[in-house]
PDB file of C-alpha atoms in Angstrom:
ATOM      1  CA  ARG A   7       0.000   0.000   0.000  1.00  0.00           C
ATOM      2  CA  ARG A   8       1.262   3.448  -0.908  1.00  0.00           C
ATOM      3  CA  PRO A   9       1.903   5.372   2.322  1.00  0.00           C
ATOM      4  CA  MET A  10      -0.336   8.385   2.780  1.00  0.00           C
ATOM      5  CA  THR A  11       1.233  11.751   3.467  1.00  0.00           C
ATOM      6  CA  THR A  12      -0.303  13.915   6.135  1.00  0.00           C
ATOM      7  CA  MET A  13      -0.690  17.484   4.954  1.00  0.00           C
ATOM      8  CA  PRO A  14      -3.091  20.331   5.705  1.00  0.00           C
ATOM      9  CA  LEU A  15      -6.035  21.110   3.495  1.00  0.00           C
ATOM     10  CA  ARG A  16      -5.232  23.771   0.954  1.00  0.00           C
ATOM     11  CA  SER A  17      -6.490  27.135   2.106  1.00  0.00           C
ATOM     12  CA  ASP A  18      -9.208  27.238  -0.569  1.00  0.00           C
ATOM     13  CA  LYS A  19     -10.607  23.860   0.480  1.00  0.00           C
ATOM     14  CA  ASN A  20     -12.611  23.914   3.708  1.00  0.00           C
ATOM     15  CA  LEU A  21     -14.643  21.098   5.213  1.00  0.00           C
ATOM     16  CA  HIS A  22     -17.773  22.180   3.388  1.00  0.00           C
ATOM     17  CA  SER A  23     -16.074  21.484   0.072  1.00  0.00           C
ATOM     18  CA  LEU A  24     -15.105  17.968   1.177  1.00  0.00           C
ATOM     19  CA  VAL A  25     -18.612  16.868   2.127  1.00  0.00           C
ATOM     20  CA  PRO A  26     -20.000  16.006  -1.347  1.00  0.00           C
ATOM     21  CA  ARG A  27     -17.020  13.796  -2.165  1.00  0.00           C
ATOM     22  CA  VAL A  28     -17.032  12.014   1.190  1.00  0.00           C
ATOM     23  CA  LEU A  29     -20.782  11.474   0.844  1.00  0.00           C
ATOM     24  CA  SER A  30     -20.304   9.998  -2.628  1.00  0.00           C
ATOM     25  CA  VAL A  31     -17.680   7.596  -1.256  1.00  0.00           C
ATOM     26  CA  ALA A  32     -20.034   6.509   1.537  1.00  0.00           C
ATOM     27  CA  ASP A  33     -22.904   6.106  -0.939  1.00  0.00           C
ATOM     28  CA  LEU A  34     -20.789   3.905  -3.196  1.00  0.00           C
ATOM     29  CA  ALA A  35     -19.852   1.672  -0.273  1.00  0.00           C
ATOM     30  CA  ALA A  36     -23.456   1.552   0.941  1.00  0.00           C
ATOM     31  CA  ARG A  37     -24.782   0.441  -2.455  1.00  0.00           C
ATOM     32  CA  ALA A  38     -22.146  -2.284  -2.679  1.00  0.00           C
ATOM     33  CA  ILE A  39     -22.966  -3.523   0.819  1.00  0.00           C
ATOM     34  CA  PHE A  40     -26.683  -3.680   0.073  1.00  0.00           C
ATOM     35  CA  GLU A  41     -26.027  -5.510  -3.195  1.00  0.00           C
ATOM     36  CA  ILE A  42     -24.054  -8.175  -1.328  1.00  0.00           C
ATOM     37  CA  LYS A  43     -26.879  -8.590   1.156  1.00  0.00           C
ATOM     38  CA  SER A  44     -29.462  -8.838  -1.625  1.00  0.00           C
ATOM     39  CA  LYS A  45     -27.714 -11.304  -3.916  1.00  0.00           C
ATOM     40  CA  CYS A  46     -26.015 -13.956  -1.847  1.00  0.00           C
ATOM     41  CA  ALA A  47     -26.097 -15.892   1.378  1.00  0.00           C
ATOM     42  CA  LEU A  48     -23.915 -14.219   3.940  1.00  0.00           C
ATOM     43  CA  GLN A  49     -20.751 -15.925   5.108  1.00  0.00           C
ATOM     44  CA  VAL A  50     -20.022 -14.782   8.626  1.00  0.00           C
ATOM     45  CA  ASP A  51     -16.506 -15.061  10.020  1.00  0.00           C
ATOM     46  CA  THR A  52     -15.275 -14.231  13.508  1.00  0.00           C
ATOM     47  CA  LYS A  53     -12.490 -11.753  14.212  1.00  0.00           C
ATOM     48  CA  ALA A  54      -9.911 -12.084  16.946  1.00  0.00           C
ATOM     49  CA  ASP A  55     -12.071 -10.040  19.322  1.00  0.00           C
ATOM     50  CA  GLN A  56     -14.978 -12.462  18.656  1.00  0.00           C
ATOM     51  CA  SER A  57     -17.002  -9.872  16.749  1.00  0.00           C
ATOM     52  CA  PRO A  58     -18.588 -10.941  13.445  1.00  0.00           C
ATOM     53  CA  VAL A  59     -17.306  -9.848  10.033  1.00  0.00           C
ATOM     54  CA  THR A  60     -18.710 -10.449   6.538  1.00  0.00           C
ATOM     55  CA  GLU A  61     -17.654  -9.920   2.938  1.00  0.00           C
ATOM     56  CA  ALA A  62     -19.699  -6.715   2.999  1.00  0.00           C
ATOM     57  CA  ASP A  63     -17.494  -5.252   5.753  1.00  0.00           C
ATOM     58  CA  LYS A  64     -14.391  -5.928   3.666  1.00  0.00           C
ATOM     59  CA  VAL A  65     -15.840  -4.697   0.357  1.00  0.00           C
ATOM     60  CA  GLY A  66     -17.086  -1.509   2.017  1.00  0.00           C
ATOM     61  CA  HIS A  67     -13.669  -0.952   3.558  1.00  0.00           C
ATOM     62  CA  ASN A  68     -11.864  -1.289   0.221  1.00  0.00           C
ATOM     63  CA  ILE A  69     -14.223   1.132  -1.519  1.00  0.00           C
ATOM     64  CA  ILE A  70     -13.874   3.733   1.217  1.00  0.00           C
ATOM     65  CA  VAL A  71     -10.088   3.519   1.430  1.00  0.00           C
ATOM     66  CA  LYS A  72      -9.789   3.877  -2.354  1.00  0.00           C
ATOM     67  CA  GLY A  73     -12.168   6.837  -2.356  1.00  0.00           C
ATOM     68  CA  LEU A  74     -10.407   8.645   0.479  1.00  0.00           C
ATOM     69  CA  GLU A  75      -7.033   8.084  -1.145  1.00  0.00           C
ATOM     70  CA  GLN A  76      -8.427   9.698  -4.302  1.00  0.00           C
ATOM     71  CA  LEU A  77      -9.183  12.797  -2.235  1.00  0.00           C
ATOM     72  CA  TRP A  78      -5.451  13.033  -1.578  1.00  0.00           C
ATOM     73  CA  LEU A  79      -4.965  13.763  -5.269  1.00  0.00           C
ATOM     74  CA  GLU A  80      -7.887  16.168  -5.623  1.00  0.00           C
ATOM     75  CA  PHE A  81      -7.883  18.083  -2.340  1.00  0.00           C
ATOM     76  CA  GLY A  82      -4.440  17.601  -0.883  1.00  0.00           C
ATOM     77  CA  SER A  83      -6.085  15.912   2.108  1.00  0.00           C
ATOM     78  CA  GLY A  84      -3.875  12.855   2.441  1.00  0.00           C
ATOM     79  CA  PHE A  85      -4.738  12.097   6.033  1.00  0.00           C
ATOM     80  CA  PRO A  86      -4.074   8.638   7.458  1.00  0.00           C
ATOM     81  CA  ILE A  87      -7.011   6.227   7.609  1.00  0.00           C
ATOM     82  CA  VAL A  88      -8.023   4.286  10.703  1.00  0.00           C
ATOM     83  CA  SER A  89     -10.551   1.606   9.761  1.00  0.00           C
ATOM     84  CA  GLU A  90     -12.062  -1.182  11.801  1.00  0.00           C
ATOM     85  CA  GLU A  91     -11.340  -3.662   9.039  1.00  0.00           C
ATOM     86  CA  ASP A  92      -7.611  -3.254   8.392  1.00  0.00           C
ATOM     87  CA  ALA A  93      -5.011  -2.884  11.112  1.00  0.00           C
ATOM     88  CA  GLN A  94      -2.392  -2.131   8.440  1.00  0.00           C
ATOM     89  CA  VAL A  95      -4.103   1.213   7.776  1.00  0.00           C
ATOM     90  CA  ALA A  96      -4.019   2.329  11.405  1.00  0.00           C
ATOM     91  CA  THR A  97      -1.116   4.735  11.042  1.00  0.00           C
ATOM     92  CA  ALA A  98      -2.618   7.906  12.469  1.00  0.00           C
ATOM     93  CA  THR A  99      -0.636   9.997  14.909  1.00  0.00           C
ATOM     94  CA  ALA A 100      -1.421  13.238  16.656  1.00  0.00           C
ATOM     95  CA  GLY A 101      -3.038  15.036  13.741  1.00  0.00           C
ATOM     96  CA  PRO A 102      -6.051  14.874  11.427  1.00  0.00           C
ATOM     97  CA  PHE A 103      -7.050  11.383  10.349  1.00  0.00           C
ATOM     98  CA  TRP A 104      -9.980   9.573   8.797  1.00  0.00           C
ATOM     99  CA  LEU A 105     -11.910   7.248  11.104  1.00  0.00           C
ATOM    100  CA  VAL A 106     -13.988   4.646   9.260  1.00  0.00           C
ATOM    101  CA  ASP A 107     -16.482   1.924  10.058  1.00  0.00           C
ATOM    102  CA  PRO A 108     -17.437   0.411   6.684  1.00  0.00           C
ATOM    103  CA  LEU A 109     -20.377  -1.477   8.192  1.00  0.00           C
ATOM    104  CA  ASP A 110     -21.514  -0.382  11.626  1.00  0.00           C
ATOM    105  CA  GLY A 111     -24.123  -2.710  13.064  1.00  0.00           C
ATOM    106  CA  THR A 112     -22.861  -5.955  11.563  1.00  0.00           C
ATOM    107  CA  LYS A 113     -25.157  -7.903  13.889  1.00  0.00           C
ATOM    108  CA  GLU A 114     -28.166  -5.958  12.573  1.00  0.00           C
ATOM    109  CA  PHE A 115     -26.947  -6.615   9.028  1.00  0.00           C
ATOM    110  CA  ILE A 116     -26.639 -10.358   9.680  1.00  0.00           C
ATOM    111  CA  ASN A 117     -29.970 -10.640  11.499  1.00  0.00           C
ATOM    112  CA  GLY A 118     -32.000  -8.789   8.871  1.00  0.00           C
ATOM    113  CA  PHE A 119     -32.560  -5.463  10.605  1.00  0.00           C
ATOM    114  CA  PRO A 120     -32.345  -2.349   8.390  1.00  0.00           C
ATOM    115  CA  ASP A 121     -30.497  -0.040  10.793  1.00  0.00           C
ATOM    116  CA  TYR A 122     -26.878  -0.705   9.899  1.00  0.00           C
ATOM    117  CA  THR A 123     -24.741   2.133   8.569  1.00  0.00           C
ATOM    118  CA  VAL A 124     -21.625   3.233   6.721  1.00  0.00           C
ATOM    119  CA  ASN A 125     -19.612   5.686   8.841  1.00  0.00           C
ATOM    120  CA  ILE A 126     -16.853   8.063   7.719  1.00  0.00           C
ATOM    121  CA  ALA A 127     -15.432  10.772   9.992  1.00  0.00           C
ATOM    122  CA  LEU A 128     -12.587  13.258   9.774  1.00  0.00           C
ATOM    123  CA  VAL A 129     -11.009  13.829  13.174  1.00  0.00           C
ATOM    124  CA  ASP A 130      -8.982  16.991  13.687  1.00  0.00           C
ATOM    125  CA  ALA A 131      -5.718  17.472  15.572  1.00  0.00           C
ATOM    126  CA  THR A 132      -7.554  18.003  18.864  1.00  0.00           C
ATOM    127  CA  GLY A 133      -9.351  14.658  18.618  1.00  0.00           C
ATOM    128  CA  THR A 134     -12.639  16.324  17.680  1.00  0.00           C
ATOM    129  CA  PRO A 135     -14.747  14.810  14.866  1.00  0.00           C
ATOM    130  CA  SER A 136     -15.079  17.819  12.566  1.00  0.00           C
ATOM    131  CA  LEU A 137     -16.809  16.114   9.620  1.00  0.00           C
ATOM    132  CA  GLY A 138     -19.018  13.046   9.566  1.00  0.00           C
ATOM    133  CA  VAL A 139     -21.136  11.121   7.073  1.00  0.00           C
ATOM    134  CA  VAL A 140     -23.557   8.318   7.975  1.00  0.00           C
ATOM    135  CA  VAL A 141     -25.449   6.378   5.264  1.00  0.00           C
ATOM    136  CA  LEU A 142     -28.080   3.645   5.635  1.00  0.00           C
ATOM    137  CA  PRO A 143     -27.606   1.114   2.797  1.00  0.00           C
ATOM    138  CA  GLU A 144     -31.149  -0.271   3.136  1.00  0.00           C
ATOM    139  CA  THR A 145     -32.905   3.021   2.402  1.00  0.00           C
ATOM    140  CA  GLY A 146     -30.343   5.479   1.085  1.00  0.00           C
ATOM    141  CA  GLU A 147     -31.028   7.779   4.009  1.00  0.00           C
ATOM    142  CA  ALA A 148     -27.968   9.821   4.845  1.00  0.00           C
ATOM    143  CA  PHE A 149     -26.834  12.255   7.495  1.00  0.00           C
ATOM    144  CA  TRP A 150     -23.826  14.513   7.444  1.00  0.00           C
ATOM    145  CA  GLY A 151     -22.415  17.406   9.361  1.00  0.00           C
ATOM    146  CA  TYR A 152     -19.299  19.543   9.562  1.00  0.00           C
ATOM    147  CA  GLN A 153     -17.902  22.199  11.841  1.00  0.00           C
ATOM    148  CA  ASP A 154     -14.904  24.310  10.873  1.00  0.00           C
ATOM    149  CA  GLU A 155     -13.690  27.837  11.521  1.00  0.00           C
ATOM    150  CA  GLN A 156     -16.091  29.251   8.946  1.00  0.00           C
ATOM    151  CA  SER A 157     -19.384  27.465   9.578  1.00  0.00           C
ATOM    152  CA  ALA A 158     -21.241  24.482  11.001  1.00  0.00           C
ATOM    153  CA  ALA A 159     -24.270  22.649   9.625  1.00  0.00           C
ATOM    154  CA  ALA A 160     -25.969  19.256   9.686  1.00  0.00           C
ATOM    155  CA  PHE A 161     -28.257  17.720   7.074  1.00  0.00           C
ATOM    156  CA  ALA A 162     -30.405  14.664   6.403  1.00  0.00           C
ATOM    157  CA  ARG A 163     -31.322  13.039   3.085  1.00  0.00           C
ATOM    158  CA  SER A 164     -34.574  11.073   3.064  1.00  0.00           C
ATOM    159  CA  GLY A 165     -33.440   8.443   0.508  1.00  0.00           C
ATOM    160  CA  TRP A 166     -31.163   7.850  -2.454  1.00  0.00           C
ATOM    161  CA  SER A 167     -32.938  10.582  -4.421  1.00  0.00           C
ATOM    162  CA  GLY A 168     -34.759  12.127  -1.494  1.00  0.00           C
ATOM    163  CA  ASP A 169     -35.032  15.637  -0.193  1.00  0.00           C
ATOM    164  CA  VAL A 170     -32.195  17.170   1.793  1.00  0.00           C
ATOM    165  CA  THR A 171     -33.132  19.123   4.896  1.00  0.00           C
ATOM    166  CA  ALA A 172     -31.178  20.832   7.638  1.00  0.00           C
ATOM    167  CA  ILE A 173     -31.405  19.157  11.043  1.00  0.00           C
ATOM    168  CA  LYS A 174     -31.008  20.585  14.517  1.00  0.00           C
ATOM    169  CA  ALA A 175     -30.813  18.764  17.817  1.00  0.00           C
ATOM    170  CA  GLY A 176     -33.578  19.711  20.194  1.00  0.00           C
ATOM    171  CA  PRO A 177     -32.990  21.135  23.658  1.00  0.00           C
ATOM    172  CA  ARG A 178     -32.959  18.792  26.606  1.00  0.00           C
ATOM    173  CA  PRO A 179     -36.618  18.812  27.721  1.00  0.00           C
ATOM    174  CA  LYS A 180     -37.341  20.281  31.135  1.00  0.00           C
ATOM    175  CA  ARG A 181     -40.622  18.476  31.797  1.00  0.00           C
ATOM    176  CA  GLY A 182     -42.812  15.652  30.591  1.00  0.00           C
ATOM    177  CA  PRO A 183     -41.869  12.123  29.416  1.00  0.00           C
ATOM    178  CA  VAL A 184     -38.583  11.534  27.604  1.00  0.00           C
ATOM    179  CA  THR A 185     -37.443   8.965  25.044  1.00  0.00           C
ATOM    180  CA  VAL A 186     -33.971   7.471  25.342  1.00  0.00           C
ATOM    181  CA  ALA A 187     -32.348   5.288  22.692  1.00  0.00           C
ATOM    182  CA  VAL A 188     -30.836   1.959  23.731  1.00  0.00           C
ATOM    183  CA  SER A 189     -28.742  -0.548  21.798  1.00  0.00           C
ATOM    184  CA  ARG A 190     -30.754  -3.479  20.453  1.00  0.00           C
ATOM    185  CA  SER A 191     -27.782  -5.860  20.342  1.00  0.00           C
ATOM    186  CA  HIS A 192     -25.677  -4.638  23.250  1.00  0.00           C
ATOM    187  CA  GLY A 193     -28.029  -2.757  25.517  1.00  0.00           C
ATOM    188  CA  ASP A 194     -28.734  -3.303  29.182  1.00  0.00           C
ATOM    189  CA  GLU A 195     -32.198  -1.805  29.488  1.00  0.00           C
ATOM    190  CA  ALA A 196     -32.227  -1.770  33.290  1.00  0.00           C
ATOM    191  CA  ALA A 197     -28.840  -0.001  33.494  1.00  0.00           C
ATOM    192  CA  THR A 198     -29.822   2.426  30.728  1.00  0.00           C
ATOM    193  CA  ARG A 199     -33.061   3.263  32.504  1.00  0.00           C
ATOM    194  CA  SER A 200     -31.178   3.887  35.752  1.00  0.00           C
ATOM    195  CA  ALA A 201     -28.762   6.237  33.974  1.00  0.00           C
ATOM    196  CA  ALA A 202     -31.651   7.999  32.237  1.00  0.00           C
ATOM    197  CA  GLU A 203     -33.287   8.599  35.609  1.00  0.00           C
ATOM    198  CA  VAL A 204     -30.122  10.439  36.675  1.00  0.00           C
ATOM    199  CA  LEU A 205     -30.061  12.465  33.450  1.00  0.00           C
ATOM    200  CA  PHE A 206     -33.814  13.175  33.603  1.00  0.00           C
ATOM    201  CA  PRO A 207     -34.738  12.991  37.307  1.00  0.00           C
ATOM    202  CA  GLY A 208     -38.386  12.451  38.150  1.00  0.00           C
ATOM    203  CA  ARG A 209     -39.402  11.884  34.531  1.00  0.00           C
ATOM    204  CA  GLU A 210     -41.258   9.076  32.806  1.00  0.00           C
ATOM    205  CA  ILE A 211     -38.675   7.234  30.642  1.00  0.00           C
ATOM    206  CA  PHE A 212     -39.441   5.456  27.366  1.00  0.00           C
ATOM    207  CA  LEU A 213     -36.695   3.347  25.764  1.00  0.00           C
ATOM    208  CA  LYS A 214     -36.339   3.064  21.983  1.00  0.00           C
ATOM    209  CA  PRO A 215     -34.108   0.208  20.754  1.00  0.00           C
ATOM    210  CA  GLY A 216     -31.998   0.600  17.637  1.00  0.00           C
ATOM    211  CA  GLY A 217     -28.776  -0.401  15.955  1.00  0.00           C
ATOM    212  CA  SER A 218     -25.510   1.150  14.825  1.00  0.00           C
ATOM    213  CA  SER A 219     -24.631   4.843  14.937  1.00  0.00           C
ATOM    214  CA  LEU A 220     -28.196   5.663  13.907  1.00  0.00           C
ATOM    215  CA  LYS A 221     -29.090   6.085  17.577  1.00  0.00           C
ATOM    216  CA  ILE A 222     -26.760   9.086  17.840  1.00  0.00           C
ATOM    217  CA  VAL A 223     -28.263  10.504  14.660  1.00  0.00           C
ATOM    218  CA  TRP A 224     -31.720  10.189  16.222  1.00  0.00           C
ATOM    219  CA  VAL A 225     -30.564  12.664  18.860  1.00  0.00           C
ATOM    220  CA  ALA A 226     -29.156  14.992  16.181  1.00  0.00           C
ATOM    221  CA  ARG A 227     -32.498  14.948  14.378  1.00  0.00           C
ATOM    222  CA  GLY A 228     -34.562  15.359  17.542  1.00  0.00           C
ATOM    223  CA  ASP A 229     -36.213  11.932  17.284  1.00  0.00           C
ATOM    224  CA  VAL A 230     -35.131  10.997  20.824  1.00  0.00           C
ATOM    225  CA  ASP A 231     -34.038  13.056  23.799  1.00  0.00           C
ATOM    226  CA  ALA A 232     -30.826  11.130  24.503  1.00  0.00           C
ATOM    227  CA  TYR A 233     -28.874   7.976  23.786  1.00  0.00           C
ATOM    228  CA  ILE A 234     -26.984   6.403  26.670  1.00  0.00           C
ATOM    229  CA  ARG A 235     -24.369   3.712  26.077  1.00  0.00           C
ATOM    230  CA  LEU A 236     -22.707   2.156  29.099  1.00  0.00           C
ATOM    231  CA  GLY A 237     -21.074  -0.832  27.396  1.00  0.00           C
ATOM    232  CA  PRO A 238     -17.903  -0.822  25.273  1.00  0.00           C
ATOM    233  CA  THR A 239     -17.746   0.848  21.878  1.00  0.00           C
ATOM    234  CA  HIS A 240     -14.854   1.753  19.585  1.00  0.00           C
ATOM    235  CA  TRP A 241     -13.920   5.089  18.065  1.00  0.00           C
ATOM    236  CA  TRP A 242     -15.191   4.124  14.607  1.00  0.00           C
ATOM    237  CA  ASP A 243     -18.605   3.224  16.065  1.00  0.00           C
ATOM    238  CA  THR A 244     -19.315   6.795  17.124  1.00  0.00           C
ATOM    239  CA  ALA A 245     -17.087   9.401  15.425  1.00  0.00           C
ATOM    240  CA  ALA A 246     -19.110  10.005  12.232  1.00  0.00           C
ATOM    241  CA  ALA A 247     -22.453  10.327  14.006  1.00  0.00           C
ATOM    242  CA  HIS A 248     -20.737  12.349  16.739  1.00  0.00           C
ATOM    243  CA  ALA A 249     -19.667  14.871  14.079  1.00  0.00           C
ATOM    244  CA  VAL A 250     -23.265  15.074  12.819  1.00  0.00           C
ATOM    245  CA  LEU A 251     -24.549  15.557  16.369  1.00  0.00           C
ATOM    246  CA  ARG A 252     -22.005  18.313  17.110  1.00  0.00           C
ATOM    247  CA  ALA A 253     -22.870  20.119  13.887  1.00  0.00           C
ATOM    248  CA  ALA A 254     -26.560  19.893  14.831  1.00  0.00           C
ATOM    249  CA  GLY A 255     -25.875  21.510  18.208  1.00  0.00           C
ATOM    250  CA  GLY A 256     -25.598  18.433  20.440  1.00  0.00           C
ATOM    251  CA  GLU A 257     -22.698  16.581  22.000  1.00  0.00           C
ATOM    252  CA  LEU A 258     -21.393  13.208  23.176  1.00  0.00           C
ATOM    253  CA  VAL A 259     -20.262  13.373  26.793  1.00  0.00           C
ATOM    254  CA  GLN A 260     -18.707  10.763  29.032  1.00  0.00           C
ATOM    255  CA  TRP A 261     -21.121   8.916  31.288  1.00  0.00           C
ATOM    256  CA  PRO A 262     -21.229   8.854  34.193  1.00  0.00           C
ATOM    257  CA  PRO A 263     -20.059  12.462  34.547  1.00  0.00           C
ATOM    258  CA  THR A 264     -16.648  13.158  36.016  1.00  0.00           C
ATOM    259  CA  LYS A 265     -16.943  13.645  39.763  1.00  0.00           C
ATOM    260  CA  ARG A 266     -16.246  17.112  41.073  1.00  0.00           C
ATOM    261  CA  GLN A 267     -13.542  17.497  43.669  1.00  0.00           C
ATOM    262  CA  ASP A 268     -16.079  18.679  46.239  1.00  0.00           C
ATOM    263  CA  GLY A 269     -18.168  15.539  45.625  1.00  0.00           C
ATOM    264  CA  GLN A 270     -21.216  17.568  44.617  1.00  0.00           C
ATOM    265  CA  GLY A 271     -22.481  16.265  41.273  1.00  0.00           C
ATOM    266  CA  GLY A 272     -20.340  15.889  38.188  1.00  0.00           C
ATOM    267  CA  THR A 273     -19.074  17.740  35.148  1.00  0.00           C
ATOM    268  CA  ASN A 274     -19.515  16.714  31.536  1.00  0.00           C
ATOM    269  CA  VAL A 275     -16.421  15.730  29.556  1.00  0.00           C
ATOM    270  CA  THR A 276     -16.722  15.610  25.778  1.00  0.00           C
ATOM    271  CA  LEU A 277     -15.588  12.449  24.006  1.00  0.00           C
ATOM    272  CA  ARG A 278     -12.336  12.814  22.068  1.00  0.00           C
ATOM    273  CA  TYR A 279     -10.499  10.529  19.650  1.00  0.00           C
ATOM    274  CA  SER A 280      -6.863  11.331  20.356  1.00  0.00           C
ATOM    275  CA  PHE A 281      -3.673   9.347  19.941  1.00  0.00           C
ATOM    276  CA  ASN A 282      -0.878  10.043  22.376  1.00  0.00           C
ATOM    277  CA  PRO A 283       1.985  11.236  20.129  1.00  0.00           C
ATOM    278  CA  THR A 284       4.526   9.903  22.626  1.00  0.00           C
ATOM    279  CA  GLU A 285       3.012   6.415  22.649  1.00  0.00           C
ATOM    280  CA  GLU A 286       5.081   3.926  20.681  1.00  0.00           C
ATOM    281  CA  PRO A 287       3.841   1.751  19.177  1.00  0.00           C
ATOM    282  CA  LEU A 288       0.400   3.212  18.584  1.00  0.00           C
ATOM    283  CA  PRO A 289      -2.413   1.381  20.370  1.00  0.00           C
ATOM    284  CA  ALA A 290      -3.783  -1.648  18.522  1.00  0.00           C
ATOM    285  CA  LEU A 291      -7.221  -1.318  16.957  1.00  0.00           C
ATOM    286  CA  PRO A 292      -9.104  -3.278  19.643  1.00  0.00           C
ATOM    287  CA  HIS A 293      -7.899  -0.784  22.249  1.00  0.00           C
ATOM    288  CA  LEU A 294      -9.326   2.334  20.582  1.00  0.00           C
ATOM    289  CA  LYS A 295     -12.303   2.217  22.918  1.00  0.00           C
ATOM    290  CA  ASN A 296     -14.708   4.847  24.168  1.00  0.00           C
ATOM    291  CA  PRO A 297     -15.824   5.215  27.764  1.00  0.00           C
ATOM    292  CA  GLY A 298     -19.518   5.114  28.526  1.00  0.00           C
ATOM    293  CA  PHE A 299     -21.300   8.115  27.044  1.00  0.00           C
ATOM    294  CA  ALA A 300     -24.537  10.020  26.673  1.00  0.00           C
ATOM    295  CA  ALA A 301     -25.592  11.711  23.434  1.00  0.00           C
ATOM    296  CA  VAL A 302     -27.688  14.747  24.267  1.00  0.00           C
ATOM    297  CA  GLY A 303     -29.354  17.449  22.228  1.00  0.00           C
ATOM    298  CA  ILE A 304     -28.026  20.457  24.053  1.00  0.00           C
ATOM    299  CA  PRO A 305     -24.836  19.591  25.958  1.00  0.00           C
ATOM    300  CA  ALA A 306     -24.712  20.562  29.585  1.00  0.00           C
ATOM    301  CA  VAL A 307     -21.498  22.518  30.098  1.00  0.00           C
ATOM    302  CA  THR A 308     -22.460  23.113  33.691  1.00  0.00           C
ATOM    303  CA  ASP A 309     -22.675  20.611  36.498  1.00  0.00           C
ATOM    304  CA  LEU A 310     -25.223  17.801  36.295  1.00  0.00           C
TER     305      LEU A 310
END
């Protein structure tokens, strides 16, 4: 594989100009993944960490890597690529890098649920996801968002040829019942409900199960009031939808909140995807894990 050279975007190319090309790459991978699902029986293998992997994961990965490498020629954005499906591509250091999950929600994909996604994120030098694209291969729905020095915006597409509309995360409701997303495949409903009762004290809680990064996008679009994930996830599971949520006005914060020194409540800490530049060798892919988190519409920057 030709090594990728890390270089800044040319001054006339901001994140907004990258979005259409990244979306087209994600769309191409999504169509290929859906075609595999439609035309043949799935062969499911098991990776070293015991998670499932299919031909669709690998095909999606190859399409995305090729497409992002093409951007190096067109935009001068030759950032390293960190993908779930190829440890050889995990060469990012302390600087911008692509973070990719070619098929997020492989269990949903295998079990016939429609809510699996293609995720592509661009993470900046601070570990913040500054651009993200999420596409649903089953429907062609897509969500994308970006936040740079010039502007921030988030959008949704209703299908392959559907309407495109701006989306905005709703404020955290102050009264009445609330709806909280929970993982269908990995969720602990009792633990999620307990956490939701801390986030929304005294409120009636409804849980909405779902798969993949779509649950974060639900918060960005205002479909649910929060998504709480207490179990393990990896960077590529969340970064693209996290970028959409940030661009829509929301945030992903560590859960439970960091305890204050005086023991009174806690303070929100935003999730980051940062390599330690002094760490040699770089952490292996299975160790790029997130802490527990809550996706909320309007992030609380004050104490909880």
